[in-house]
Amino acid sequence: MAQITLGGAPTNTNGNLPNIGDSAIDFQLTAVDLSAKTLSDFQGQNLVLNIFPSVDTGVCATSVRNFNKTAANLNNTSVLCISRDLPFAQSRFCGAEGIENVVMLSDFNSGKFGKDYGLEITDGAFAGLHSRCIVVINTEGSVIYTEQVPEIGQEPNYDAALASL
């Protein structure tokens, strides 16, 4: 389990992110059109998983905006923005912000993605939500970069994540 902070207060996750070199864990998440998306839907592409508690918070929204700007210039790479927000909220955010270059995915049904990837917050005010993380998966389906952001209110290291590609 990883220990992180929320506003300086210690909180925990249910596990640890996958190890570098591990095969990515399959998932089933819900897209804004309510279709199911799995890891195999992105086969042969690099993936940047931008994972966060809720798009309705400032830092989470900023991470989506930043990756949206960058994603337009990435070759054979999809940026998946993943939270427990309802797909309707994700869609509303993208429409209001003009977000078109990332794929918004929701883990609202079961939270299985968060549990499987070891990033579900287990205590404190955000219990049940995802911690702020980045996981980068290469075209062969292997994890090549991870970052568990230590303080939920901090942005991830965008440059390091993209440099791993």
mmCIF file with all atom_site columns, C-alpha atoms in Angstrom:
data_model
loop_
_atom_site.group_PDB
_atom_site.id
_atom_site.type_symbol
_atom_site.label_atom_id
_atom_site.label_alt_id
_atom_site.label_comp_id
_atom_site.label_asym_id
_atom_site.label_entity_id
_atom_site.label_seq_id
_atom_site.pdbx_PDB_ins_code
_atom_site.Cartn_x
_atom_site.Cartn_y
_atom_site.Cartn_z
_atom_site.occupancy
_atom_site.B_iso_or_equiv
_atom_site.pdbx_formal_charge
_atom_site.auth_seq_id
_atom_site.auth_comp_id
_atom_site.auth_asym_id
_atom_site.auth_atom_id
_atom_site.pdbx_PDB_model_num
ATOM 1   C CA . MET A 1 1   ? 0.000   0.000  0.000   1.00 0.00 ? 1   MET A CA 1
ATOM 2   C CA . ALA A 1 2   ? 1.206   3.473  -0.846  1.00 0.00 ? 2   ALA A CA 1
ATOM 3   C CA . GLN A 1 3   ? 0.956   6.302  1.635   1.00 0.00 ? 3   GLN A CA 1
ATOM 4   C CA . ILE A 1 4   ? 0.029   9.661  0.122   1.00 0.00 ? 4   ILE A CA 1
ATOM 5   C CA . THR A 1 5   ? -1.360  12.886 1.536   1.00 0.00 ? 5   THR A CA 1
ATOM 6   C CA . LEU A 1 6   ? -4.486  14.935 0.962   1.00 0.00 ? 6   LEU A CA 1
ATOM 7   C CA . GLY A 1 7   ? -3.938  18.508 2.069   1.00 0.00 ? 7   GLY A CA 1
ATOM 8   C CA . GLY A 1 8   ? -1.000  17.252 4.117   1.00 0.00 ? 8   GLY A CA 1
ATOM 9   C CA . ALA A 1 9   ? -3.069  14.623 5.957   1.00 0.00 ? 9   ALA A CA 1
ATOM 10  C CA . PRO A 1 10  ? -1.784  11.048 5.535   1.00 0.00 ? 10  PRO A CA 1
ATOM 11  C CA . THR A 1 11  ? -3.993  8.678  3.573   1.00 0.00 ? 11  THR A CA 1
ATOM 12  C CA . ASN A 1 12  ? -3.430  5.310  1.943   1.00 0.00 ? 12  ASN A CA 1
ATOM 13  C CA . THR A 1 13  ? -4.092  3.396  -1.239  1.00 0.00 ? 13  THR A CA 1
ATOM 14  C CA . ASN A 1 14  ? -5.086  -0.252 -1.483  1.00 0.00 ? 14  ASN A CA 1
ATOM 15  C CA . GLY A 1 15  ? -1.763  -1.272 -3.005  1.00 0.00 ? 15  GLY A CA 1
ATOM 16  C CA . ASN A 1 16  ? 1.079   -0.148 -5.218  1.00 0.00 ? 16  ASN A CA 1
ATOM 17  C CA . LEU A 1 17  ? 1.194   0.717  -8.889  1.00 0.00 ? 17  LEU A CA 1
ATOM 18  C CA . PRO A 1 18  ? 2.363   -1.994 -11.295 1.00 0.00 ? 18  PRO A CA 1
ATOM 19  C CA . ASN A 1 19  ? 6.103   -2.469 -11.575 1.00 0.00 ? 19  ASN A CA 1
ATOM 20  C CA . ILE A 1 20  ? 8.098   -1.280 -14.567 1.00 0.00 ? 20  ILE A CA 1
ATOM 21  C CA . GLY A 1 21  ? 8.269   -4.203 -16.988 1.00 0.00 ? 21  GLY A CA 1
ATOM 22  C CA . ASP A 1 22  ? 4.992   -5.774 -15.818 1.00 0.00 ? 22  ASP A CA 1
ATOM 23  C CA . SER A 1 23  ? 2.331   -6.532 -18.379 1.00 0.00 ? 23  SER A CA 1
ATOM 24  C CA . ALA A 1 24  ? -0.448  -3.985 -18.118 1.00 0.00 ? 24  ALA A CA 1
ATOM 25  C CA . ILE A 1 25  ? -3.499  -5.270 -16.286 1.00 0.00 ? 25  ILE A CA 1
ATOM 26  C CA . ASP A 1 26  ? -6.570  -5.526 -18.501 1.00 0.00 ? 26  ASP A CA 1
ATOM 27  C CA . PHE A 1 27  ? -9.462  -3.252 -17.631 1.00 0.00 ? 27  PHE A CA 1
ATOM 28  C CA . GLN A 1 28  ? -13.015 -2.446 -18.586 1.00 0.00 ? 28  GLN A CA 1
ATOM 29  C CA . LEU A 1 29  ? -13.927 1.219  -18.258 1.00 0.00 ? 29  LEU A CA 1
ATOM 30  C CA . THR A 1 30  ? -16.860 3.289  -19.505 1.00 0.00 ? 30  THR A CA 1
ATOM 31  C CA . ALA A 1 31  ? -16.398 5.949  -22.197 1.00 0.00 ? 31  ALA A CA 1
ATOM 32  C CA . VAL A 1 32  ? -18.444 9.149  -22.361 1.00 0.00 ? 32  VAL A CA 1
ATOM 33  C CA . ASP A 1 33  ? -20.729 7.513  -24.963 1.00 0.00 ? 33  ASP A CA 1
ATOM 34  C CA . LEU A 1 34  ? -21.344 4.732  -22.378 1.00 0.00 ? 34  LEU A CA 1
ATOM 35  C CA . SER A 1 35  ? -19.475 2.130  -24.439 1.00 0.00 ? 35  SER A CA 1
ATOM 36  C CA . ALA A 1 36  ? -17.118 -0.270 -22.690 1.00 0.00 ? 36  ALA A CA 1
ATOM 37  C CA . LYS A 1 37  ? -13.396 0.173  -23.361 1.00 0.00 ? 37  LYS A CA 1
ATOM 38  C CA . THR A 1 38  ? -10.751 -2.423 -22.579 1.00 0.00 ? 38  THR A CA 1
ATOM 39  C CA . LEU A 1 39  ? -6.993  -2.509 -22.878 1.00 0.00 ? 39  LEU A CA 1
ATOM 40  C CA . SER A 1 40  ? -7.309  -4.450 -26.148 1.00 0.00 ? 40  SER A CA 1
ATOM 41  C CA . ASP A 1 41  ? -9.223  -1.525 -27.710 1.00 0.00 ? 41  ASP A CA 1
ATOM 42  C CA . PHE A 1 42  ? -5.904  0.341  -27.678 1.00 0.00 ? 42  PHE A CA 1
ATOM 43  C CA . GLN A 1 43  ? -3.694  -2.571 -28.826 1.00 0.00 ? 43  GLN A CA 1
ATOM 44  C CA . GLY A 1 44  ? -0.564  -1.489 -30.689 1.00 0.00 ? 44  GLY A CA 1
ATOM 45  C CA . GLN A 1 45  ? -0.599  2.024  -29.241 1.00 0.00 ? 45  GLN A CA 1
ATOM 46  C CA . ASN A 1 46  ? 1.413   3.632  -26.500 1.00 0.00 ? 46  ASN A CA 1
ATOM 47  C CA . LEU A 1 47  ? -0.881  4.625  -23.646 1.00 0.00 ? 47  LEU A CA 1
ATOM 48  C CA . VAL A 1 48  ? -0.546  7.358  -21.074 1.00 0.00 ? 48  VAL A CA 1
ATOM 49  C CA . LEU A 1 49  ? -2.980  6.696  -18.233 1.00 0.00 ? 49  LEU A CA 1
ATOM 50  C CA . ASN A 1 50  ? -3.699  9.999  -16.485 1.00 0.00 ? 50  ASN A CA 1
ATOM 51  C CA . ILE A 1 51  ? -5.526  8.854  -13.344 1.00 0.00 ? 51  ILE A CA 1
ATOM 52  C CA . PHE A 1 52  ? -7.087  11.223 -10.815 1.00 0.00 ? 52  PHE A CA 1
ATOM 53  C CA . PRO A 1 53  ? -9.850  11.583 -8.189  1.00 0.00 ? 53  PRO A CA 1
ATOM 54  C CA . SER A 1 54  ? -12.344 13.851 -10.013 1.00 0.00 ? 54  SER A CA 1
ATOM 55  C CA . VAL A 1 55  ? -12.380 16.107 -13.059 1.00 0.00 ? 55  VAL A CA 1
ATOM 56  C CA . ASP A 1 56  ? -14.396 18.556 -10.926 1.00 0.00 ? 56  ASP A CA 1
ATOM 57  C CA . THR A 1 57  ? -11.302 19.581 -8.957  1.00 0.00 ? 57  THR A CA 1
ATOM 58  C CA . GLY A 1 58  ? -8.740  22.143 -10.087 1.00 0.00 ? 58  GLY A CA 1
ATOM 59  C CA . VAL A 1 59  ? -5.614  20.002 -10.324 1.00 0.00 ? 59  VAL A CA 1
ATOM 60  C CA . CYS A 1 60  ? -7.453  17.111 -11.987 1.00 0.00 ? 60  CYS A CA 1
ATOM 61  C CA . ALA A 1 61  ? -8.925  19.456 -14.593 1.00 0.00 ? 61  ALA A CA 1
ATOM 62  C CA . THR A 1 62  ? -5.483  20.988 -15.159 1.00 0.00 ? 62  THR A CA 1
ATOM 63  C CA . SER A 1 63  ? -3.954  17.566 -15.819 1.00 0.00 ? 63  SER A CA 1
ATOM 64  C CA . VAL A 1 64  ? -6.614  16.814 -18.445 1.00 0.00 ? 64  VAL A CA 1
ATOM 65  C CA . ARG A 1 65  ? -6.043  20.210 -20.099 1.00 0.00 ? 65  ARG A CA 1
ATOM 66  C CA . ASN A 1 66  ? -2.255  19.747 -20.128 1.00 0.00 ? 66  ASN A CA 1
ATOM 67  C CA . PHE A 1 67  ? -2.409  16.242 -21.584 1.00 0.00 ? 67  PHE A CA 1
ATOM 68  C CA . ASN A 1 68  ? -5.022  17.380 -24.118 1.00 0.00 ? 68  ASN A CA 1
ATOM 69  C CA . LYS A 1 69  ? -2.534  19.978 -25.449 1.00 0.00 ? 69  LYS A CA 1
ATOM 70  C CA . THR A 1 70  ? 0.293   17.450 -25.607 1.00 0.00 ? 70  THR A CA 1
ATOM 71  C CA . ALA A 1 71  ? -1.723  14.534 -26.988 1.00 0.00 ? 71  ALA A CA 1
ATOM 72  C CA . ALA A 1 72  ? -2.338  16.268 -30.305 1.00 0.00 ? 72  ALA A CA 1
ATOM 73  C CA . ASN A 1 73  ? 1.385   15.966 -31.075 1.00 0.00 ? 73  ASN A CA 1
ATOM 74  C CA . LEU A 1 74  ? 1.986   12.372 -29.950 1.00 0.00 ? 74  LEU A CA 1
ATOM 75  C CA . ASN A 1 75  ? 2.427   9.650  -32.549 1.00 0.00 ? 75  ASN A CA 1
ATOM 76  C CA . ASN A 1 76  ? 0.707   6.299  -32.029 1.00 0.00 ? 76  ASN A CA 1
ATOM 77  C CA . THR A 1 77  ? -0.180  7.309  -28.477 1.00 0.00 ? 77  THR A CA 1
ATOM 78  C CA . SER A 1 78  ? -3.495  7.684  -26.696 1.00 0.00 ? 78  SER A CA 1
ATOM 79  C CA . VAL A 1 79  ? -3.921  9.563  -23.435 1.00 0.00 ? 79  VAL A CA 1
ATOM 80  C CA . LEU A 1 80  ? -6.599  7.952  -21.282 1.00 0.00 ? 80  LEU A CA 1
ATOM 81  C CA . CYS A 1 81  ? -7.944  10.199 -18.516 1.00 0.00 ? 81  CYS A CA 1
ATOM 82  C CA . ILE A 1 82  ? -9.435  7.925  -15.863 1.00 0.00 ? 82  ILE A CA 1
ATOM 83  C CA . SER A 1 83  ? -11.508 8.760  -12.789 1.00 0.00 ? 83  SER A CA 1
ATOM 84  C CA . ARG A 1 84  ? -14.585 7.567  -10.905 1.00 0.00 ? 84  ARG A CA 1
ATOM 85  C CA . ASP A 1 85  ? -16.610 10.515 -12.258 1.00 0.00 ? 85  ASP A CA 1
ATOM 86  C CA . LEU A 1 86  ? -19.779 9.637  -14.122 1.00 0.00 ? 86  LEU A CA 1
ATOM 87  C CA . PRO A 1 87  ? -19.289 9.664  -17.913 1.00 0.00 ? 87  PRO A CA 1
ATOM 88  C CA . PHE A 1 88  ? -21.864 12.488 -18.078 1.00 0.00 ? 88  PHE A CA 1
ATOM 89  C CA . ALA A 1 89  ? -19.677 14.734 -15.914 1.00 0.00 ? 89  ALA A CA 1
ATOM 90  C CA . GLN A 1 90  ? -16.615 13.845 -17.980 1.00 0.00 ? 90  GLN A CA 1
ATOM 91  C CA . SER A 1 91  ? -18.469 14.652 -21.200 1.00 0.00 ? 91  SER A CA 1
ATOM 92  C CA . ARG A 1 92  ? -19.783 17.948 -19.821 1.00 0.00 ? 92  ARG A CA 1
ATOM 93  C CA . PHE A 1 93  ? -16.248 18.962 -18.773 1.00 0.00 ? 93  PHE A CA 1
ATOM 94  C CA . CYS A 1 94  ? -14.782 18.107 -22.179 1.00 0.00 ? 94  CYS A CA 1
ATOM 95  C CA . GLY A 1 95  ? -17.520 20.004 -23.992 1.00 0.00 ? 95  GLY A CA 1
ATOM 96  C CA . ALA A 1 96  ? -17.091 23.103 -21.844 1.00 0.00 ? 96  ALA A CA 1
ATOM 97  C CA . GLU A 1 97  ? -13.290 23.006 -22.136 1.00 0.00 ? 97  GLU A CA 1
ATOM 98  C CA . GLY A 1 98  ? -12.960 22.006 -25.798 1.00 0.00 ? 98  GLY A CA 1
ATOM 99  C CA . ILE A 1 99  ? -11.130 18.805 -24.847 1.00 0.00 ? 99  ILE A CA 1
ATOM 100 C CA . GLU A 1 100 ? -10.785 16.624 -27.958 1.00 0.00 ? 100 GLU A CA 1
ATOM 101 C CA . ASN A 1 101 ? -7.396  14.903 -27.886 1.00 0.00 ? 101 ASN A CA 1
ATOM 102 C CA . VAL A 1 102 ? -7.730  12.616 -24.858 1.00 0.00 ? 102 VAL A CA 1
ATOM 103 C CA . VAL A 1 103 ? -10.043 9.694  -24.107 1.00 0.00 ? 103 VAL A CA 1
ATOM 104 C CA . MET A 1 104 ? -12.107 10.152 -20.960 1.00 0.00 ? 104 MET A CA 1
ATOM 105 C CA . LEU A 1 105 ? -12.888 6.887  -19.165 1.00 0.00 ? 105 LEU A CA 1
ATOM 106 C CA . SER A 1 106 ? -14.865 6.201  -16.022 1.00 0.00 ? 106 SER A CA 1
ATOM 107 C CA . ASP A 1 107 ? -14.416 3.521  -13.373 1.00 0.00 ? 107 ASP A CA 1
ATOM 108 C CA . PHE A 1 108 ? -17.766 4.433  -11.789 1.00 0.00 ? 108 PHE A CA 1
ATOM 109 C CA . ASN A 1 109 ? -19.356 0.983  -11.953 1.00 0.00 ? 109 ASN A CA 1
ATOM 110 C CA . SER A 1 110 ? -17.179 -1.071 -9.650  1.00 0.00 ? 110 SER A CA 1
ATOM 111 C CA . GLY A 1 111 ? -13.902 0.702  -9.056  1.00 0.00 ? 111 GLY A CA 1
ATOM 112 C CA . LYS A 1 112 ? -12.215 -2.514 -10.245 1.00 0.00 ? 112 LYS A CA 1
ATOM 113 C CA . PHE A 1 113 ? -9.617  -0.608 -12.269 1.00 0.00 ? 113 PHE A CA 1
ATOM 114 C CA . GLY A 1 114 ? -8.526  1.349  -9.183  1.00 0.00 ? 114 GLY A CA 1
ATOM 115 C CA . LYS A 1 115 ? -8.377  -1.799 -7.085  1.00 0.00 ? 115 LYS A CA 1
ATOM 116 C CA . ASP A 1 116 ? -6.479  -3.809 -9.725  1.00 0.00 ? 116 ASP A CA 1
ATOM 117 C CA . TYR A 1 117 ? -3.923  -1.045 -10.311 1.00 0.00 ? 117 TYR A CA 1
ATOM 118 C CA . GLY A 1 118 ? -3.390  -0.511 -6.552  1.00 0.00 ? 118 GLY A CA 1
ATOM 119 C CA . LEU A 1 119 ? -4.432  3.139  -6.582  1.00 0.00 ? 119 LEU A CA 1
ATOM 120 C CA . GLU A 1 120 ? -7.796  3.206  -4.816  1.00 0.00 ? 120 GLU A CA 1
ATOM 121 C CA . ILE A 1 121 ? -7.772  5.573  -1.847  1.00 0.00 ? 121 ILE A CA 1
ATOM 122 C CA . THR A 1 122 ? -8.811  3.556  1.207   1.00 0.00 ? 122 THR A CA 1
ATOM 123 C CA . ASP A 1 123 ? -9.320  6.189  3.897   1.00 0.00 ? 123 ASP A CA 1
ATOM 124 C CA . GLY A 1 124 ? -9.886  9.889  4.464   1.00 0.00 ? 124 GLY A CA 1
ATOM 125 C CA . ALA A 1 125 ? -12.175 12.295 2.636   1.00 0.00 ? 125 ALA A CA 1
ATOM 126 C CA . PHE A 1 126 ? -11.452 10.772 -0.808  1.00 0.00 ? 126 PHE A CA 1
ATOM 127 C CA . ALA A 1 127 ? -11.908 7.111  0.204   1.00 0.00 ? 127 ALA A CA 1
ATOM 128 C CA . GLY A 1 128 ? -13.080 5.092  -2.782  1.00 0.00 ? 128 GLY A CA 1
ATOM 129 C CA . LEU A 1 129 ? -11.701 7.535  -5.364  1.00 0.00 ? 129 LEU A CA 1
ATOM 130 C CA . HIS A 1 130 ? -8.490  7.093  -7.361  1.00 0.00 ? 130 HIS A CA 1
ATOM 131 C CA . SER A 1 131 ? -5.228  8.614  -6.261  1.00 0.00 ? 131 SER A CA 1
ATOM 132 C CA . ARG A 1 132 ? -3.387  10.871 -8.698  1.00 0.00 ? 132 ARG A CA 1
ATOM 133 C CA . CYS A 1 133 ? -1.113  8.656  -10.800 1.00 0.00 ? 133 CYS A CA 1
ATOM 134 C CA . ILE A 1 134 ? 0.432   8.264  -14.196 1.00 0.00 ? 134 ILE A CA 1
ATOM 135 C CA . VAL A 1 135 ? 1.029   4.866  -15.800 1.00 0.00 ? 135 VAL A CA 1
ATOM 136 C CA . VAL A 1 136 ? 2.626   4.643  -19.248 1.00 0.00 ? 136 VAL A CA 1
ATOM 137 C CA . ILE A 1 137 ? 2.221   1.460  -21.282 1.00 0.00 ? 137 ILE A CA 1
ATOM 138 C CA . ASN A 1 138 ? 4.188   0.764  -24.461 1.00 0.00 ? 138 ASN A CA 1
ATOM 139 C CA . THR A 1 139 ? 2.923   -0.742 -27.713 1.00 0.00 ? 139 THR A CA 1
ATOM 140 C CA . GLU A 1 140 ? 3.744   -4.248 -26.464 1.00 0.00 ? 140 GLU A CA 1
ATOM 141 C CA . GLY A 1 141 ? 1.522   -3.796 -23.402 1.00 0.00 ? 141 GLY A CA 1
ATOM 142 C CA . SER A 1 142 ? 4.320   -3.408 -20.847 1.00 0.00 ? 142 SER A CA 1
ATOM 143 C CA . VAL A 1 143 ? 4.405   -0.783 -18.129 1.00 0.00 ? 143 VAL A CA 1
ATOM 144 C CA . ILE A 1 144 ? 7.336   1.557  -18.828 1.00 0.00 ? 144 ILE A CA 1
ATOM 145 C CA . TYR A 1 145 ? 6.674   4.387  -16.366 1.00 0.00 ? 145 TYR A CA 1
ATOM 146 C CA . THR A 1 146 ? 4.681   4.986  -13.196 1.00 0.00 ? 146 THR A CA 1
ATOM 147 C CA . GLU A 1 147 ? 4.234   7.909  -10.872 1.00 0.00 ? 147 GLU A CA 1
ATOM 148 C CA . GLN A 1 148 ? 2.203   7.903  -7.675  1.00 0.00 ? 148 GLN A CA 1
ATOM 149 C CA . VAL A 1 149 ? 1.885   11.607 -6.923  1.00 0.00 ? 149 VAL A CA 1
ATOM 150 C CA . PRO A 1 150 ? 2.670   11.924 -3.187  1.00 0.00 ? 150 PRO A CA 1
ATOM 151 C CA . GLU A 1 151 ? 0.246   14.808 -2.459  1.00 0.00 ? 151 GLU A CA 1
ATOM 152 C CA . ILE A 1 152 ? -3.152  14.614 -4.161  1.00 0.00 ? 152 ILE A CA 1
ATOM 153 C CA . GLY A 1 153 ? -3.141  18.398 -4.668  1.00 0.00 ? 153 GLY A CA 1
ATOM 154 C CA . GLN A 1 154 ? 0.075   18.300 -6.743  1.00 0.00 ? 154 GLN A CA 1
ATOM 155 C CA . GLU A 1 155 ? 0.272   17.896 -10.495 1.00 0.00 ? 155 GLU A CA 1
ATOM 156 C CA . PRO A 1 156 ? 2.067   14.873 -11.948 1.00 0.00 ? 156 PRO A CA 1
ATOM 157 C CA . ASN A 1 157 ? 5.419   15.163 -13.687 1.00 0.00 ? 157 ASN A CA 1
ATOM 158 C CA . TYR A 1 158 ? 4.151   15.535 -17.254 1.00 0.00 ? 158 TYR A CA 1
ATOM 159 C CA . ASP A 1 159 ? 7.618   15.802 -18.772 1.00 0.00 ? 159 ASP A CA 1
ATOM 160 C CA . ALA A 1 160 ? 8.913   12.604 -17.153 1.00 0.00 ? 160 ALA A CA 1
ATOM 161 C CA . ALA A 1 161 ? 5.832   10.656 -18.219 1.00 0.00 ? 161 ALA A CA 1
ATOM 162 C CA . LEU A 1 162 ? 6.108   11.812 -21.833 1.00 0.00 ? 162 LEU A CA 1
ATOM 163 C CA . ALA A 1 163 ? 9.889   11.322 -21.877 1.00 0.00 ? 163 ALA A CA 1
ATOM 164 C CA . SER A 1 164 ? 9.320   7.629  -21.097 1.00 0.00 ? 164 SER A CA 1
ATOM 165 C CA . LEU A 1 165 ? 7.758   7.246  -24.543 1.00 0.00 ? 165 LEU A CA 1
#
